[in-house]
Coordinates of C-alpha atoms in Angstrom, one line a residue:
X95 CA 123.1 53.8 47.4
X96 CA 125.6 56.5 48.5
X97 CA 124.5 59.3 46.4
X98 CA 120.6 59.0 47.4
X99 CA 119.0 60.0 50.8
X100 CA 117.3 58.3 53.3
X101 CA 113.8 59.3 52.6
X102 CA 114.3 58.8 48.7
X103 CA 116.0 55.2 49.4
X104 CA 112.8 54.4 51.5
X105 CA 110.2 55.6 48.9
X106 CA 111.9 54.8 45.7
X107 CA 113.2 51.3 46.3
X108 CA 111.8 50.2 42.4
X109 CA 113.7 53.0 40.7
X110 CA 116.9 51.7 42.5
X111 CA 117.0 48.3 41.8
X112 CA 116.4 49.1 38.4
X113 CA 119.4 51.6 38.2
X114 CA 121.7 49.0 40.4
X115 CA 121.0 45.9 37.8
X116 CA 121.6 48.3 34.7
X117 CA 125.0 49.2 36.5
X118 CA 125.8 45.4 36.8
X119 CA 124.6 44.1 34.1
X120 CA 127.0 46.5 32.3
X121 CA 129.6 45.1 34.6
X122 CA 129.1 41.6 34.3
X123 CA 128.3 41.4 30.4
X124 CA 131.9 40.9 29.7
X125 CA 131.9 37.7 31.9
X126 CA 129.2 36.2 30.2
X127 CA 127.0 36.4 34.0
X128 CA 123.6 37.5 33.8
X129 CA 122.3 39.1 37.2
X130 CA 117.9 38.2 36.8
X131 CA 117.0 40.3 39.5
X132 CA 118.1 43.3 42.1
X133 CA 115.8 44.0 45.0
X134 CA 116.4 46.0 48.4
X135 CA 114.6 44.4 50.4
X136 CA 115.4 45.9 53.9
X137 CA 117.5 49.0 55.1
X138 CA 118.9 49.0 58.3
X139 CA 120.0 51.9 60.0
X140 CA 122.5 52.6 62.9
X141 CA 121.0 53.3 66.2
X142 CA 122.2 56.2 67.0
X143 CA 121.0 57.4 63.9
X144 CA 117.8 56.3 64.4
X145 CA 117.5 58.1 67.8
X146 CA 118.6 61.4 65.5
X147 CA 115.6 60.5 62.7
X148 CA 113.2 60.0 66.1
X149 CA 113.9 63.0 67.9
X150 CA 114.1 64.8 64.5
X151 CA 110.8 63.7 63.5
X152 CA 109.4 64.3 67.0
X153 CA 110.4 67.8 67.2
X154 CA 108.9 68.2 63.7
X155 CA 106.0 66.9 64.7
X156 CA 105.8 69.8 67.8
X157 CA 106.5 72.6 65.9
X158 CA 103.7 71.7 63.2
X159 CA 101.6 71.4 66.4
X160 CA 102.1 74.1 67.5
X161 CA 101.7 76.1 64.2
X162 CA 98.6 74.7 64.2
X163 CA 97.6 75.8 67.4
X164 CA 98.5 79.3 67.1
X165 CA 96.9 79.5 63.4
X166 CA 93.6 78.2 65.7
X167 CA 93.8 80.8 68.3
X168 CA 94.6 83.4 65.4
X169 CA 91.6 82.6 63.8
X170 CA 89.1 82.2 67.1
X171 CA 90.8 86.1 68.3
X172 CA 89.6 87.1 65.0
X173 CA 86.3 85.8 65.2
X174 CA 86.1 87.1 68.6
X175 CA 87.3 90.4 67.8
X176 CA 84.3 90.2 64.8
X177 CA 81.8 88.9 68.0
X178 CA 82.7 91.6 69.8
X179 CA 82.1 94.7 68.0
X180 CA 79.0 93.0 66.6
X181 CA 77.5 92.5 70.4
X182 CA 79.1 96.1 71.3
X183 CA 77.0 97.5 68.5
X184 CA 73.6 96.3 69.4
X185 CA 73.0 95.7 73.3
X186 CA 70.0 93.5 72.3
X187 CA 73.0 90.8 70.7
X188 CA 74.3 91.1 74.0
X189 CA 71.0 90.0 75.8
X190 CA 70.4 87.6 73.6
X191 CA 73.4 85.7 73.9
X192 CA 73.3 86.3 77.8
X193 CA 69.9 84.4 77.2
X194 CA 71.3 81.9 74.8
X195 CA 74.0 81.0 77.4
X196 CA 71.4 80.6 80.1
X197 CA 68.9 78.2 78.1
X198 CA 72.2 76.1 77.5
X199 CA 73.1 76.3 80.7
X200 CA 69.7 74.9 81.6
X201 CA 69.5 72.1 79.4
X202 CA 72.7 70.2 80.8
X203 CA 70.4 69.9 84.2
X204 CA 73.3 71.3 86.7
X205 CA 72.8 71.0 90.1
X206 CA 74.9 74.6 90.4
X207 CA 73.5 77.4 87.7
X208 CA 76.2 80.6 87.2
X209 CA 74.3 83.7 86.3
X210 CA 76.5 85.9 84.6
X211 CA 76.6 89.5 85.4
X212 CA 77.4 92.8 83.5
X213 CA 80.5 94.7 84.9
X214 CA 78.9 97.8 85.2
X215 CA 76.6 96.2 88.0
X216 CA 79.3 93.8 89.8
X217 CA 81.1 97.5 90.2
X218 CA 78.4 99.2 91.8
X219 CA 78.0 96.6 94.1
X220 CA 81.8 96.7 94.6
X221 CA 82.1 100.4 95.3
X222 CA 78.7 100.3 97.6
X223 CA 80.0 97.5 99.4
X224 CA 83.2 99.3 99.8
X225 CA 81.6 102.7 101.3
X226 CA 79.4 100.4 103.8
X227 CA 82.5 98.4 104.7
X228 CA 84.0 102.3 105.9
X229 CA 80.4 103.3 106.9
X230 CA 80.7 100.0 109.6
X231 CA 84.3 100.6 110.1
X232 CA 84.0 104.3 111.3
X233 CA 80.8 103.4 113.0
X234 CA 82.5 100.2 115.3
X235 CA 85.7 102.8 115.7
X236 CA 83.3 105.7 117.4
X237 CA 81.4 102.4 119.4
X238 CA 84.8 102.1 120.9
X239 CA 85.9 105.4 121.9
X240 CA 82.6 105.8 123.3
X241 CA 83.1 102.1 125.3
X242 CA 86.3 103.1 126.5
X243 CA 85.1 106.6 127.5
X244 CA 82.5 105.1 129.7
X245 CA 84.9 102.7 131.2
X246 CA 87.3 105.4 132.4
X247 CA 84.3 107.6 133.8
X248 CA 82.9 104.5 135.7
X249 CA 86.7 103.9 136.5
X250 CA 86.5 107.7 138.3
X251 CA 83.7 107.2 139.4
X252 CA 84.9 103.8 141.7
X253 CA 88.0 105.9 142.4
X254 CA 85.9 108.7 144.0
X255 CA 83.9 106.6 145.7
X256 CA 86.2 104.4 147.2
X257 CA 88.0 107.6 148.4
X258 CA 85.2 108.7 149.7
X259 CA 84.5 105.2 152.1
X260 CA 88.2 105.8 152.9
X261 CA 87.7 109.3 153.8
X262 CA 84.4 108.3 155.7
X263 CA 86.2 105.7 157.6
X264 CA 89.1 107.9 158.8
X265 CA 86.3 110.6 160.2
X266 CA 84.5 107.6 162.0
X267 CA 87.5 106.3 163.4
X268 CA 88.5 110.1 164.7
X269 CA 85.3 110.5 166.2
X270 CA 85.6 107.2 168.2
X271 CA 88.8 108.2 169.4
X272 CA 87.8 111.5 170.8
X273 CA 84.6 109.5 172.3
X274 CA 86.9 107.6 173.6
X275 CA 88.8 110.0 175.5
X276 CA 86.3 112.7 176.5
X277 CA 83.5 110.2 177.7
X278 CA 85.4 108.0 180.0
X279 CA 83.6 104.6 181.0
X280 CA 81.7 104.0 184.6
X281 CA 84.5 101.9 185.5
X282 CA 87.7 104.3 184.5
X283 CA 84.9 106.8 186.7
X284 CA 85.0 104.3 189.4
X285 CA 89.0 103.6 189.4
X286 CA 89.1 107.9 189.4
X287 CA 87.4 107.9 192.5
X288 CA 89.4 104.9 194.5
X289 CA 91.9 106.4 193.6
X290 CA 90.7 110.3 195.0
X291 CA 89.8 108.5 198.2
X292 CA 93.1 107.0 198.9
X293 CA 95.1 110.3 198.2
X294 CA 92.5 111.5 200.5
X295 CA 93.0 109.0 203.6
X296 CA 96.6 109.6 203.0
X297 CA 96.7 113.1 203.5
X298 CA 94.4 113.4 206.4
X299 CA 96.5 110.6 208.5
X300 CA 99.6 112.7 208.1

């Protein structure tokens, strides 16, 4: 048992007992004992050995995986590479498998339908949206100088006027004071002449 391996102990458990009761039988003819019959029946293995086969076997089992999924994307680049310069060839391959993909499309009765579009358009419509998006920027940028120039004339214009109410009230209030003074009222006129009487009276009695 000690000079096989695992895997051929497992698969070639006939051959063994065979060789094991030609090894005793050669052992045991000399004391007249006859062994009838060698059979393994079961191997049993450590634990941690186990765990080693397990993991062993599991990572195995990845890396064939993954072979196989890098032989599969291999094989689909090729056959898309092929595709490719086929369809870049003839333009009508192209439109017909943009119309293939829509009739499939179609036929799975989607509530939301995707229409593909060529690259050469989507970047037209990228570059003209573009130049309108600076076309509306420039244009809202020269809508606000022009705002803010018409609020700082109507700003001067407030500013003048109310300078000019302030100036106009200054004159008014000037005016009322010399009207004031030059034009006295019939009772100032009234207390001038009392009061020219009495100088009057008191000059003639001296």
């Amino acid at each position: 048992m000690g000079t096989r391996h695992l895997h051929e102990i497992l698969s070639e458990r006939v051959s063994i007992s065979g060789t094991m009761q030609l090894q005793l039988d050669e052992a045991t003819d000399a004391w007249g004992i006859k062994v009838e019959r060698v059979e393994i029946k079961d191997v049993r293995l450590p634990v941690q050995l186990q765990r080693a086969m397990a993991a062993e076997a599991e990572a195995a089992r990845e890396a064939r995986a993954k072979v196989i999924a890098a032989e599969g994307e291999q094989k689909a680049s090729r056959a898309l590479r092929e595709a490719s310069e086929v369809i870049g060839d003839s333009p009508a391959a192209l439109q017909l498998r943009y119309l293939q993909t829509l009739s499939a499309i179609s036929a799975e009765k989607n509530s939301t339908i995707v229409f593909p579009l060529p690259i050469d358009l989507i970047t037209y419509f990228l570059k003209t949206n573009d130049a309108q998006t600076q076309k509306n920027a420039k244009a809202a940028a020269a809508a606000m100088a022009q705002q803010e120039k018409h609020e700082q004339q109507e700003e001067q214009r407030k500013q003048q006027e109310q300078q000019k109410r302030q100036q106009q009230k200054q004159t008014k209030s000037a005016t009322v004071l010399y009207s004031d003074v030059k034009q006295p009222t019939k009772t100032q006129e009234a207390s001038i002449t009392v009061a020219t009487l009495s100088e009057h009276q008191q000059s003639t009695a001296m």
